[in-house]
mmCIF file of C-alpha atoms in Angstrom:
data_model
loop_
_atom_site.group_PDB
_atom_site.id
_atom_site.type_symbol
_atom_site.label_atom_id
_atom_site.label_comp_id
_atom_site.label_asym_id
_atom_site.label_seq_id
_atom_site.Cartn_x
_atom_site.Cartn_y
_atom_site.Cartn_z
ATOM 1 C CA ASP A 1 -2.566 2.895 34.280
ATOM 2 C CA PRO A 2 -0.412 1.455 37.107
ATOM 3 C CA PHE A 3 -3.333 -0.674 38.333
ATOM 4 C CA CYS A 4 -3.653 -2.720 35.103
ATOM 5 C CA GLU A 5 -2.148 -6.069 34.239
ATOM 6 C CA LYS A 6 0.821 -7.229 36.281
ATOM 7 C CA GLU A 7 3.092 -7.591 33.280
ATOM 8 C CA GLN A 8 2.584 -3.878 32.489
ATOM 9 C CA ARG A 9 3.756 -2.734 35.892
ATOM 10 C CA ASN A 10 7.123 -1.183 36.432
ATOM 11 C CA PRO A 11 8.979 -3.096 39.161
ATOM 12 C CA ARG A 12 10.399 0.281 40.226
ATOM 13 C CA VAL A 13 7.106 1.663 41.511
ATOM 14 C CA ILE A 14 6.227 3.745 44.562
ATOM 15 C CA ALA A 15 2.731 3.436 46.014
ATOM 16 C CA VAL A 16 1.263 6.588 47.564
ATOM 17 C CA VAL A 17 -1.707 5.812 49.772
ATOM 18 C CA GLY A 18 -4.274 7.785 51.740
ATOM 19 C CA ASP A 19 -6.719 10.589 51.119
ATOM 20 C CA SER A 20 -6.606 13.992 49.428
ATOM 21 C CA HIS A 21 -3.755 15.051 51.710
ATOM 22 C CA ALA A 22 -1.678 12.162 50.365
ATOM 23 C CA GLN A 23 -2.636 13.283 46.874
ATOM 24 C CA THR A 24 -1.001 16.675 47.498
ATOM 25 C CA LEU A 25 2.376 14.898 47.599
ATOM 26 C CA TYR A 26 2.105 14.317 43.852
ATOM 27 C CA LYS A 27 3.790 17.449 42.552
ATOM 28 C CA GLY A 28 6.715 17.071 44.910
ATOM 29 C CA LEU A 29 7.172 13.355 44.329
ATOM 30 C CA LEU A 30 6.719 13.222 40.564
ATOM 31 C CA PRO A 31 9.963 14.923 39.464
ATOM 32 C CA LEU A 32 11.960 12.970 42.055
ATOM 33 C CA ALA A 33 10.442 9.675 40.935
ATOM 34 C CA GLU A 34 10.934 10.397 37.230
ATOM 35 C CA ALA A 35 14.547 11.440 37.746
ATOM 36 C CA ARG A 36 15.249 8.085 39.395
ATOM 37 C CA GLY A 37 13.245 5.924 37.028
ATOM 38 C CA TYR A 38 10.287 5.213 39.318
ATOM 39 C CA GLN A 39 6.568 5.272 38.608
ATOM 40 C CA LEU A 40 3.971 6.496 41.099
ATOM 41 C CA ALA A 41 0.816 4.508 41.843
ATOM 42 C CA PHE A 42 -1.823 6.358 43.853
ATOM 43 C CA PHE A 43 -4.436 4.639 46.029
ATOM 44 C CA LEU A 44 -6.790 7.319 47.336
ATOM 45 C CA LYS A 45 -10.142 7.684 49.070
ATOM 46 C CA GLY A 46 -11.389 11.005 50.394
ATOM 47 C CA GLY A 47 -11.214 11.262 54.181
ATOM 48 C CA CYS A 48 -9.755 7.775 54.695
ATOM 49 C CA PRO A 49 -6.382 6.845 56.162
ATOM 50 C CA LEU A 50 -4.919 3.443 55.308
ATOM 51 C CA ASN A 51 -5.924 1.515 58.413
ATOM 52 C CA THR A 52 -7.972 -1.674 58.466
ATOM 53 C CA VAL A 53 -9.549 -0.384 61.683
ATOM 54 C CA GLY A 54 -11.754 2.051 59.801
ATOM 55 C CA SER A 55 -11.932 5.662 60.879
ATOM 56 C CA ASP A 56 -15.202 6.233 62.765
ATOM 57 C CA LEU A 57 -14.933 9.979 63.339
ATOM 58 C CA TRP A 58 -14.886 12.993 61.065
ATOM 59 C CA HIS A 59 -13.441 15.590 63.392
ATOM 60 C CA THR A 60 -15.726 14.949 66.393
ATOM 61 C CA THR A 61 -18.742 13.672 64.432
ATOM 62 C CA PRO A 62 -19.323 9.896 64.409
ATOM 63 C CA ARG A 63 -19.412 8.171 61.036
ATOM 64 C CA PRO A 64 -19.638 4.513 59.963
ATOM 65 C CA ALA A 65 -16.216 2.881 60.143
ATOM 66 C CA GLN A 66 -17.157 0.413 57.437
ATOM 67 C CA GLY A 67 -16.411 2.694 54.477
ATOM 68 C CA CYS A 68 -12.800 3.468 55.319
ATOM 69 C CA GLY A 69 -12.196 0.008 56.731
ATOM 70 C CA GLU A 70 -13.375 -1.783 53.588
ATOM 71 C CA TRP A 71 -11.390 0.571 51.372
ATOM 72 C CA SER A 72 -8.270 -0.029 53.469
ATOM 73 C CA ARG A 73 -8.598 -3.797 53.276
ATOM 74 C CA SER A 74 -9.183 -3.706 49.524
ATOM 75 C CA THR A 75 -6.305 -1.274 49.000
ATOM 76 C CA LEU A 76 -3.997 -3.373 51.134
ATOM 77 C CA ARG A 77 -4.691 -6.347 48.861
ATOM 78 C CA ASP A 78 -3.944 -4.199 45.814
ATOM 79 C CA ILE A 79 -0.661 -2.978 47.302
ATOM 80 C CA LEU A 80 0.447 -6.500 48.138
ATOM 81 C CA ASP A 81 -0.431 -7.557 44.601
ATOM 82 C CA LEU A 82 1.442 -4.604 43.100
ATOM 83 C CA ARG A 83 4.573 -5.303 45.172
ATOM 84 C CA PRO A 84 5.962 -1.752 45.084
ATOM 85 C CA SER A 85 9.509 -0.801 45.965
ATOM 86 C CA LEU A 86 8.271 1.726 48.542
ATOM 87 C CA VAL A 87 4.975 2.770 50.113
ATOM 88 C CA ILE A 88 4.299 6.341 51.238
ATOM 89 C CA THR A 89 1.198 7.146 53.259
ATOM 90 C CA SER A 90 -0.393 10.255 54.698
ATOM 91 C CA ALA A 91 -3.902 11.378 55.626
ATOM 92 C CA TYR A 92 -5.871 14.264 57.060
ATOM 93 C CA VAL A 93 -5.980 14.084 60.856
ATOM 94 C CA GLY A 94 -9.653 15.082 60.736
ATOM 95 C CA GLY A 95 -10.397 11.466 59.854
ATOM 96 C CA GLY A 96 -10.001 9.982 63.326
ATOM 97 C CA TRP A 97 -11.117 7.314 65.785
ATOM 98 C CA SER A 98 -13.138 7.166 68.958
ATOM 99 C CA ASP A 99 -10.493 4.710 70.226
ATOM 100 C CA PRO A 100 -7.001 5.961 69.281
ATOM 101 C CA ASP A 101 -5.356 2.908 70.866
ATOM 102 C CA ALA A 102 -7.315 0.594 68.563
ATOM 103 C CA ALA A 103 -6.346 2.849 65.649
ATOM 104 C CA ALA A 104 -2.668 2.600 66.582
ATOM 105 C CA GLN A 105 -2.863 -1.200 66.687
ATOM 106 C CA GLY A 106 -4.703 -1.142 63.374
ATOM 107 C CA TYR A 107 -1.853 0.819 61.842
ATOM 108 C CA LEU A 108 0.715 -1.641 63.174
ATOM 109 C CA ASP A 109 -1.253 -4.597 61.797
ATOM 110 C CA THR A 110 -1.789 -2.915 58.416
ATOM 111 C CA TRP A 111 1.787 -1.746 58.048
ATOM 112 C CA GLY A 112 3.149 -5.114 59.154
ATOM 113 C CA GLN A 113 1.711 -6.695 56.025
ATOM 114 C CA ILE A 114 3.212 -3.985 53.824
ATOM 115 C CA THR A 115 6.675 -4.009 55.374
ATOM 116 C CA SER A 116 6.960 -7.725 54.768
ATOM 117 C CA LEU A 117 7.651 -6.763 51.146
ATOM 118 C CA ALA A 118 8.564 -3.034 51.088
ATOM 119 C CA PRO A 119 9.630 -0.214 53.397
ATOM 120 C CA LEU A 120 6.977 2.315 54.349
ATOM 121 C CA VAL A 121 7.185 6.071 54.963
ATOM 122 C CA VAL A 122 4.575 7.881 57.058
ATOM 123 C CA VAL A 123 4.294 11.584 56.278
ATOM 124 C CA ARG A 124 2.848 13.692 59.056
ATOM 125 C CA ASP A 125 -0.249 15.605 58.018
ATOM 126 C CA TYR A 126 0.495 19.216 57.187
ATOM 127 C CA PRO A 127 -0.685 22.055 59.458
ATOM 128 C CA GLY A 128 -4.300 23.120 59.391
ATOM 129 C CA THR A 129 -5.844 26.562 59.091
ATOM 130 C CA GLY A 130 -7.844 26.398 62.292
ATOM 131 C CA GLY A 131 -10.973 26.005 60.172
ATOM 132 C CA VAL A 132 -10.408 29.282 58.319
ATOM 133 C CA TRP A 133 -10.797 29.387 54.532
ATOM 134 C CA GLY A 134 -7.259 30.316 53.487
ATOM 135 C CA PRO A 135 -7.902 32.523 50.405
ATOM 136 C CA GLU A 136 -10.752 34.339 52.145
ATOM 137 C CA CYS A 137 -8.563 35.219 55.130
ATOM 138 C CA LEU A 138 -5.771 36.471 52.871
ATOM 139 C CA ALA A 139 -8.256 38.585 50.921
ATOM 140 C CA LYS A 140 -9.358 40.213 54.168
ATOM 141 C CA HIS A 141 -5.755 40.890 55.229
ATOM 142 C CA PRO A 142 -3.833 41.645 52.013
ATOM 143 C CA HIS A 143 -1.212 43.739 53.794
ATOM 144 C CA ASP A 144 -0.888 41.592 56.910
ATOM 145 C CA THR A 145 -0.981 37.928 55.925
ATOM 146 C CA ASP A 146 0.396 36.940 59.331
ATOM 147 C CA ALA A 147 -3.036 37.844 60.688
ATOM 148 C CA CYS A 148 -4.096 34.499 59.207
ATOM 149 C CA ALA A 149 -1.357 32.547 60.987
ATOM 150 C CA VAL A 150 -2.458 29.818 63.398
ATOM 151 C CA PRO A 151 -0.783 28.852 66.700
ATOM 152 C CA ARG A 152 1.424 25.844 66.068
ATOM 153 C CA ALA A 153 -0.249 23.738 68.754
ATOM 154 C CA GLU A 154 -3.643 24.332 67.120
ATOM 155 C CA ALA A 155 -2.444 23.839 63.555
ATOM 156 C CA LEU A 156 -0.743 20.536 64.370
ATOM 157 C CA PRO A 157 -3.148 18.336 66.363
ATOM 158 C CA ARG A 158 -2.369 14.749 67.221
ATOM 159 C CA ASP A 159 -1.511 12.559 64.223
ATOM 160 C CA VAL A 160 -1.987 8.946 65.362
ATOM 161 C CA ALA A 161 -0.266 7.500 62.290
ATOM 162 C CA TYR A 162 2.816 9.646 62.723
ATOM 163 C CA GLU A 163 2.991 8.868 66.452
ATOM 164 C CA THR A 164 2.585 5.141 65.867
ATOM 165 C CA ALA A 165 5.297 5.093 63.211
ATOM 166 C CA ALA A 166 7.856 6.054 65.859
ATOM 167 C CA HIS A 167 7.716 2.516 67.286
ATOM 168 C CA ALA A 168 6.616 0.510 64.245
ATOM 169 C CA GLY A 169 9.980 -1.089 63.523
ATOM 170 C CA PRO A 170 12.971 -0.454 61.279
ATOM 171 C CA ARG A 171 11.025 -0.775 58.020
ATOM 172 C CA VAL A 172 8.801 2.203 58.889
ATOM 173 C CA SER A 173 10.171 5.749 58.625
ATOM 174 C CA ARG A 174 8.632 9.143 59.370
ATOM 175 C CA LEU A 175 8.755 12.492 57.611
ATOM 176 C CA ASP A 176 7.599 15.742 59.189
ATOM 177 C CA PHE A 177 7.582 18.887 57.041
ATOM 178 C CA SER A 178 5.916 21.051 59.689
ATOM 179 C CA ASP A 179 8.897 23.362 59.970
ATOM 180 C CA VAL A 180 8.405 24.362 56.327
ATOM 181 C CA TYR A 181 5.067 25.918 57.332
ATOM 182 C CA CYS A 182 5.711 26.898 60.931
ATOM 183 C CA ASP A 183 8.170 28.476 63.312
ATOM 184 C CA THR A 184 8.202 27.543 66.987
ATOM 185 C CA GLU A 185 5.004 29.486 67.671
ATOM 186 C CA ARG A 186 2.851 29.807 64.557
ATOM 187 C CA CYS A 187 2.071 28.242 61.170
ATOM 188 C CA TYR A 188 1.725 30.626 58.262
ATOM 189 C CA PRO A 189 -0.634 31.004 55.278
ATOM 190 C CA VAL A 190 2.062 32.392 52.985
ATOM 191 C CA VAL A 191 5.524 30.823 52.777
ATOM 192 C CA GLY A 192 8.229 32.014 50.415
ATOM 193 C CA GLY A 193 5.755 34.380 48.806
ATOM 194 C CA LEU A 194 3.378 31.529 47.909
ATOM 195 C CA PRO A 195 -0.115 31.034 49.366
ATOM 196 C CA VAL A 196 -0.213 27.734 51.214
ATOM 197 C CA TYR A 197 -3.939 26.893 51.239
ATOM 198 C CA TRP A 198 -6.637 26.927 48.586
ATOM 199 C CA ASP A 199 -9.439 26.129 51.018
ATOM 200 C CA ALA A 200 -9.761 25.308 54.719
ATOM 201 C CA ASP A 201 -7.506 22.237 54.738
ATOM 202 C CA HIS A 202 -5.808 21.614 51.373
ATOM 203 C CA ILE A 203 -2.542 23.101 50.173
ATOM 204 C CA THR A 204 -2.170 24.739 46.781
ATOM 205 C CA GLY A 205 -0.506 22.954 43.887
ATOM 206 C CA THR A 206 1.912 25.858 43.505
ATOM 207 C CA PHE A 207 3.110 25.577 47.070
#
């Protein structure tokens, strides 16, 4: 368990932080980390981005900011205690804020504490389905999977974390894998012969 006693921790550790969308990075990161002698430590809470200004919206529905805010503050303390070599963060854009400017400042404040000891990578959230249940749509259109494709502008709404990372300083980098899912016009439910989604907003482990 990477969260146990300090002396048991591998100094070559990568912290992956966020919600279930950050968790989907596991299968891609694990072989890369193992090949280079790193361990992965996951800090996850459903629907919560790592931002001490807690998310107070779920899509357009208000929710208490306290839950995500408290988790972020506690997780930030754990990350600083762990002292990882690298921090990677991502989160579902459906967990948002009524005040995006305050959210952006919250990201800068949160990340500033992390980058004092390790570089940070912000991964843009992957494209959405437009609210459609992916497997159900494919079952309805077995011979025309492109019927389930979503316009790129709809599938990729604003990602405040990714936007903020563009001006967060040299210790913060950004990764955007949108072009794996999308062309210039649409984002697709099947890529390389593999189904992308297992529900309305999570990607399959196979993909």
